Amino acid sequence: VQLQASGGGLVQPGGSLILSCSTSGFTLDYFAIGWFRQAPTKGREAVAYIIKSVGRTYYTDLAKDRFTVSRDAAGTTVYLQLASLKPEDTAVYYCAASNIASINEDDYHYWGQGTLVTVSS
């Protein structure tokens, strides 16, 4: 099972960015892809997840109304669209795979390497 996050970069406050998570090697057991982030000097926090097969999504409070998670038709790439970005959104964003529909990072067994999002003017 492999995941690779990409699409991070420098963006101005109020701007938008789309992160991608490419996945491969999955069995049917791993069907939830979650997004998490870790800001400098802070612990990792959950952002959202999506059930690959049906596209059902869940968002934490930090993501509601600003972030959108989606997947392509084949279910092999998952996206996290970031909008109305704030400096406090600066973090390394990770995608991960779980075999249950959960927002708890302990339920995610496979992790990508992360992509850095920097929100600054």
PDB file of N, CA, C and O in Angstrom, residues 20 27 35-36 38 45 53 58-59 63 67-68 72 75 77 81 84 89 92 100-101 103-104 118 121:
ATOM      1  N   SER A  20      -3.190  16.664  -3.687  1.00  0.00           N
ATOM      2  CA  SER A  20      -3.549  15.363  -4.249  1.00  0.00           C
ATOM      3  C   SER A  20      -2.903  14.258  -3.440  1.00  0.00           C
ATOM      4  O   SER A  20      -1.811  14.427  -2.909  1.00  0.00           O
ATOM      5  N   THR A  27      -6.028  -3.062  -1.064  1.00  0.00           N
ATOM      6  CA  THR A  27      -7.023  -4.116  -1.112  1.00  0.00           C
ATOM      7  C   THR A  27      -8.353  -3.475  -0.744  1.00  0.00           C
ATOM      8  O   THR A  27      -8.415  -2.323  -0.334  1.00  0.00           O
ATOM      9  N   TRP A  35      -7.183  12.923   5.605  1.00  0.00           N
ATOM     10  CA  TRP A  35      -6.198  14.005   5.538  1.00  0.00           C
ATOM     11  C   TRP A  35      -5.951  14.506   6.959  1.00  0.00           C
ATOM     12  O   TRP A  35      -6.900  14.728   7.729  1.00  0.00           O
ATOM     13  N   PHE A  36      -4.683  14.691   7.264  1.00  0.00           N
ATOM     14  CA  PHE A  36      -4.249  15.195   8.557  1.00  0.00           C
ATOM     15  C   PHE A  36      -3.218  16.287   8.311  1.00  0.00           C
ATOM     16  O   PHE A  36      -2.658  16.373   7.219  1.00  0.00           O
ATOM     17  N   GLN A  38       0.044  18.747  10.324  1.00  0.00           N
ATOM     18  CA  GLN A  38       0.856  19.032  11.493  1.00  0.00           C
ATOM     19  C   GLN A  38       1.587  20.344  11.284  1.00  0.00           C
ATOM     20  O   GLN A  38       2.429  20.453  10.380  1.00  0.00           O
ATOM     21  N   GLU A  45      -3.190  16.943  13.624  1.00  0.00           N
ATOM     22  CA  GLU A  45      -4.630  17.061  13.799  1.00  0.00           C
ATOM     23  C   GLU A  45      -5.359  16.588  12.551  1.00  0.00           C
ATOM     24  O   GLU A  45      -4.841  16.666  11.443  1.00  0.00           O
ATOM     25  N   SER A  53     -15.079   4.256  -2.048  1.00  0.00           N
ATOM     26  CA  SER A  53     -16.033   3.561  -2.909  1.00  0.00           C
ATOM     27  C   SER A  53     -17.302   4.370  -3.160  1.00  0.00           C
ATOM     28  O   SER A  53     -17.880   4.300  -4.250  1.00  0.00           O
ATOM     29  N   TYR A  58     -16.355  13.214   5.598  1.00  0.00           N
ATOM     30  CA  TYR A  58     -16.499  13.716   6.974  1.00  0.00           C
ATOM     31  C   TYR A  58     -15.469  14.814   7.157  1.00  0.00           C
ATOM     32  O   TYR A  58     -14.313  14.660   6.737  1.00  0.00           O
ATOM     33  N   TYR A  59     -15.873  15.902   7.803  1.00  0.00           N
ATOM     34  CA  TYR A  59     -14.974  17.017   8.037  1.00  0.00           C
ATOM     35  C   TYR A  59     -14.909  17.352   9.522  1.00  0.00           C
ATOM     36  O   TYR A  59     -15.939  17.353  10.211  1.00  0.00           O
ATOM     37  N   ALA A  63     -12.057  22.150   9.139  1.00  0.00           N
ATOM     38  CA  ALA A  63     -12.165  22.029   7.690  1.00  0.00           C
ATOM     39  C   ALA A  63     -13.523  22.469   7.146  1.00  0.00           C
ATOM     40  O   ALA A  63     -13.640  22.791   5.958  1.00  0.00           O
ATOM     41  N   PHE A  67     -12.617  23.650   3.377  1.00  0.00           N
ATOM     42  CA  PHE A  67     -11.898  22.562   2.718  1.00  0.00           C
ATOM     43  C   PHE A  67     -12.887  21.564   2.137  1.00  0.00           C
ATOM     44  O   PHE A  67     -13.965  21.344   2.701  1.00  0.00           O
ATOM     45  N   THR A  68     -12.499  20.950   1.027  1.00  0.00           N
ATOM     46  CA  THR A  68     -13.357  19.949   0.388  1.00  0.00           C
ATOM     47  C   THR A  68     -12.514  18.753  -0.005  1.00  0.00           C
ATOM     48  O   THR A  68     -11.478  18.908  -0.663  1.00  0.00           O
ATOM     49  N   ASP A  72     -11.197  10.879  -7.518  1.00  0.00           N
ATOM     50  CA  ASP A  72     -11.466  10.710  -8.940  1.00  0.00           C
ATOM     51  C   ASP A  72     -12.369   9.502  -9.137  1.00  0.00           C
ATOM     52  O   ASP A  72     -12.664   8.762  -8.204  1.00  0.00           O
ATOM     53  N   GLY A  75     -11.161   6.213  -8.046  1.00  0.00           N
ATOM     54  CA  GLY A  75     -10.906   6.081  -6.616  1.00  0.00           C
ATOM     55  C   GLY A  75      -9.446   5.923  -6.258  1.00  0.00           C
ATOM     56  O   GLY A  75      -9.105   5.541  -5.140  1.00  0.00           O
ATOM     57  N   THR A  77      -7.079   8.465  -6.749  1.00  0.00           N
ATOM     58  CA  THR A  77      -6.523   9.752  -6.332  1.00  0.00           C
ATOM     59  C   THR A  77      -7.573  10.491  -5.515  1.00  0.00           C
ATOM     60  O   THR A  77      -8.732  10.575  -5.908  1.00  0.00           O
ATOM     61  N   GLN A  81      -9.174  20.121  -1.394  1.00  0.00           N
ATOM     62  CA  GLN A  81      -9.198  21.493  -1.880  1.00  0.00           C
ATOM     63  C   GLN A  81      -9.236  22.427  -0.685  1.00  0.00           C
ATOM     64  O   GLN A  81     -10.141  22.337   0.147  1.00  0.00           O
ATOM     65  N   SER A  84      -9.802  29.884   1.145  1.00  0.00           N
ATOM     66  CA  SER A  84      -9.790  30.917   2.201  1.00  0.00           C
ATOM     67  C   SER A  84      -8.703  30.631   3.218  1.00  0.00           C
ATOM     68  O   SER A  84      -8.932  30.662   4.433  1.00  0.00           O
ATOM     69  N   ASP A  89      -3.179  27.905   8.825  1.00  0.00           N
ATOM     70  CA  ASP A  89      -3.310  26.666   8.071  1.00  0.00           C
ATOM     71  C   ASP A  89      -1.951  26.134   7.614  1.00  0.00           C
ATOM     72  O   ASP A  89      -1.870  25.044   7.027  1.00  0.00           O
ATOM     73  N   VAL A  92       2.350  20.735   7.436  1.00  0.00           N
ATOM     74  CA  VAL A  92       2.564  19.618   6.524  1.00  0.00           C
ATOM     75  C   VAL A  92       1.264  18.813   6.505  1.00  0.00           C
ATOM     76  O   VAL A  92       0.749  18.435   7.564  1.00  0.00           O
ATOM     77  N   ILE A 100     -11.320   1.403   8.285  1.00  0.00           N
ATOM     78  CA  ILE A 100     -12.616   1.747   8.851  1.00  0.00           C
ATOM     79  C   ILE A 100     -12.863   3.226   8.606  1.00  0.00           C
ATOM     80  O   ILE A 100     -11.928   3.999   8.350  1.00  0.00           O
ATOM     81  N   ALA A 101     -14.114   3.625   8.693  1.00  0.00           N
ATOM     82  CA  ALA A 101     -14.475   5.023   8.512  1.00  0.00           C
ATOM     83  C   ALA A 101     -14.240   5.744   9.834  1.00  0.00           C
ATOM     84  O   ALA A 101     -15.080   5.710  10.729  1.00  0.00           O
ATOM     85  N   ILE A 103     -12.016   9.173  11.921  1.00  0.00           N
ATOM     86  CA  ILE A 103     -11.222  10.398  11.869  1.00  0.00           C
ATOM     87  C   ILE A 103     -10.082  10.319  12.872  1.00  0.00           C
ATOM     88  O   ILE A 103      -9.268  11.229  12.976  1.00  0.00           O
ATOM     89  N   ASN A 104      -9.996   9.197  13.567  1.00  0.00           N
ATOM     90  CA  ASN A 104      -8.951   8.983  14.566  1.00  0.00           C
ATOM     91  C   ASN A 104      -7.674   8.530  13.883  1.00  0.00           C
ATOM     92  O   ASN A 104      -7.646   7.484  13.219  1.00  0.00           O
ATOM     93  N   THR A 118       2.361  26.443   2.966  1.00  0.00           N
ATOM     94  CA  THR A 118       2.765  27.642   3.698  1.00  0.00           C
ATOM     95  C   THR A 118       1.860  28.786   3.269  1.00  0.00           C
ATOM     96  O   THR A 118       1.784  29.110   2.080  1.00  0.00           O
ATOM     97  N   SER A 121       2.061  36.098   3.399  1.00  0.00           N
ATOM     98  CA  SER A 121       2.118  37.188   2.423  1.00  0.00           C
ATOM     99  C   SER A 121       3.570  37.606   2.190  1.00  0.00           C
ATOM    100  O   SER A 121       3.834  38.508   1.393  1.00  0.00           O
TER     101      SER A 121
END
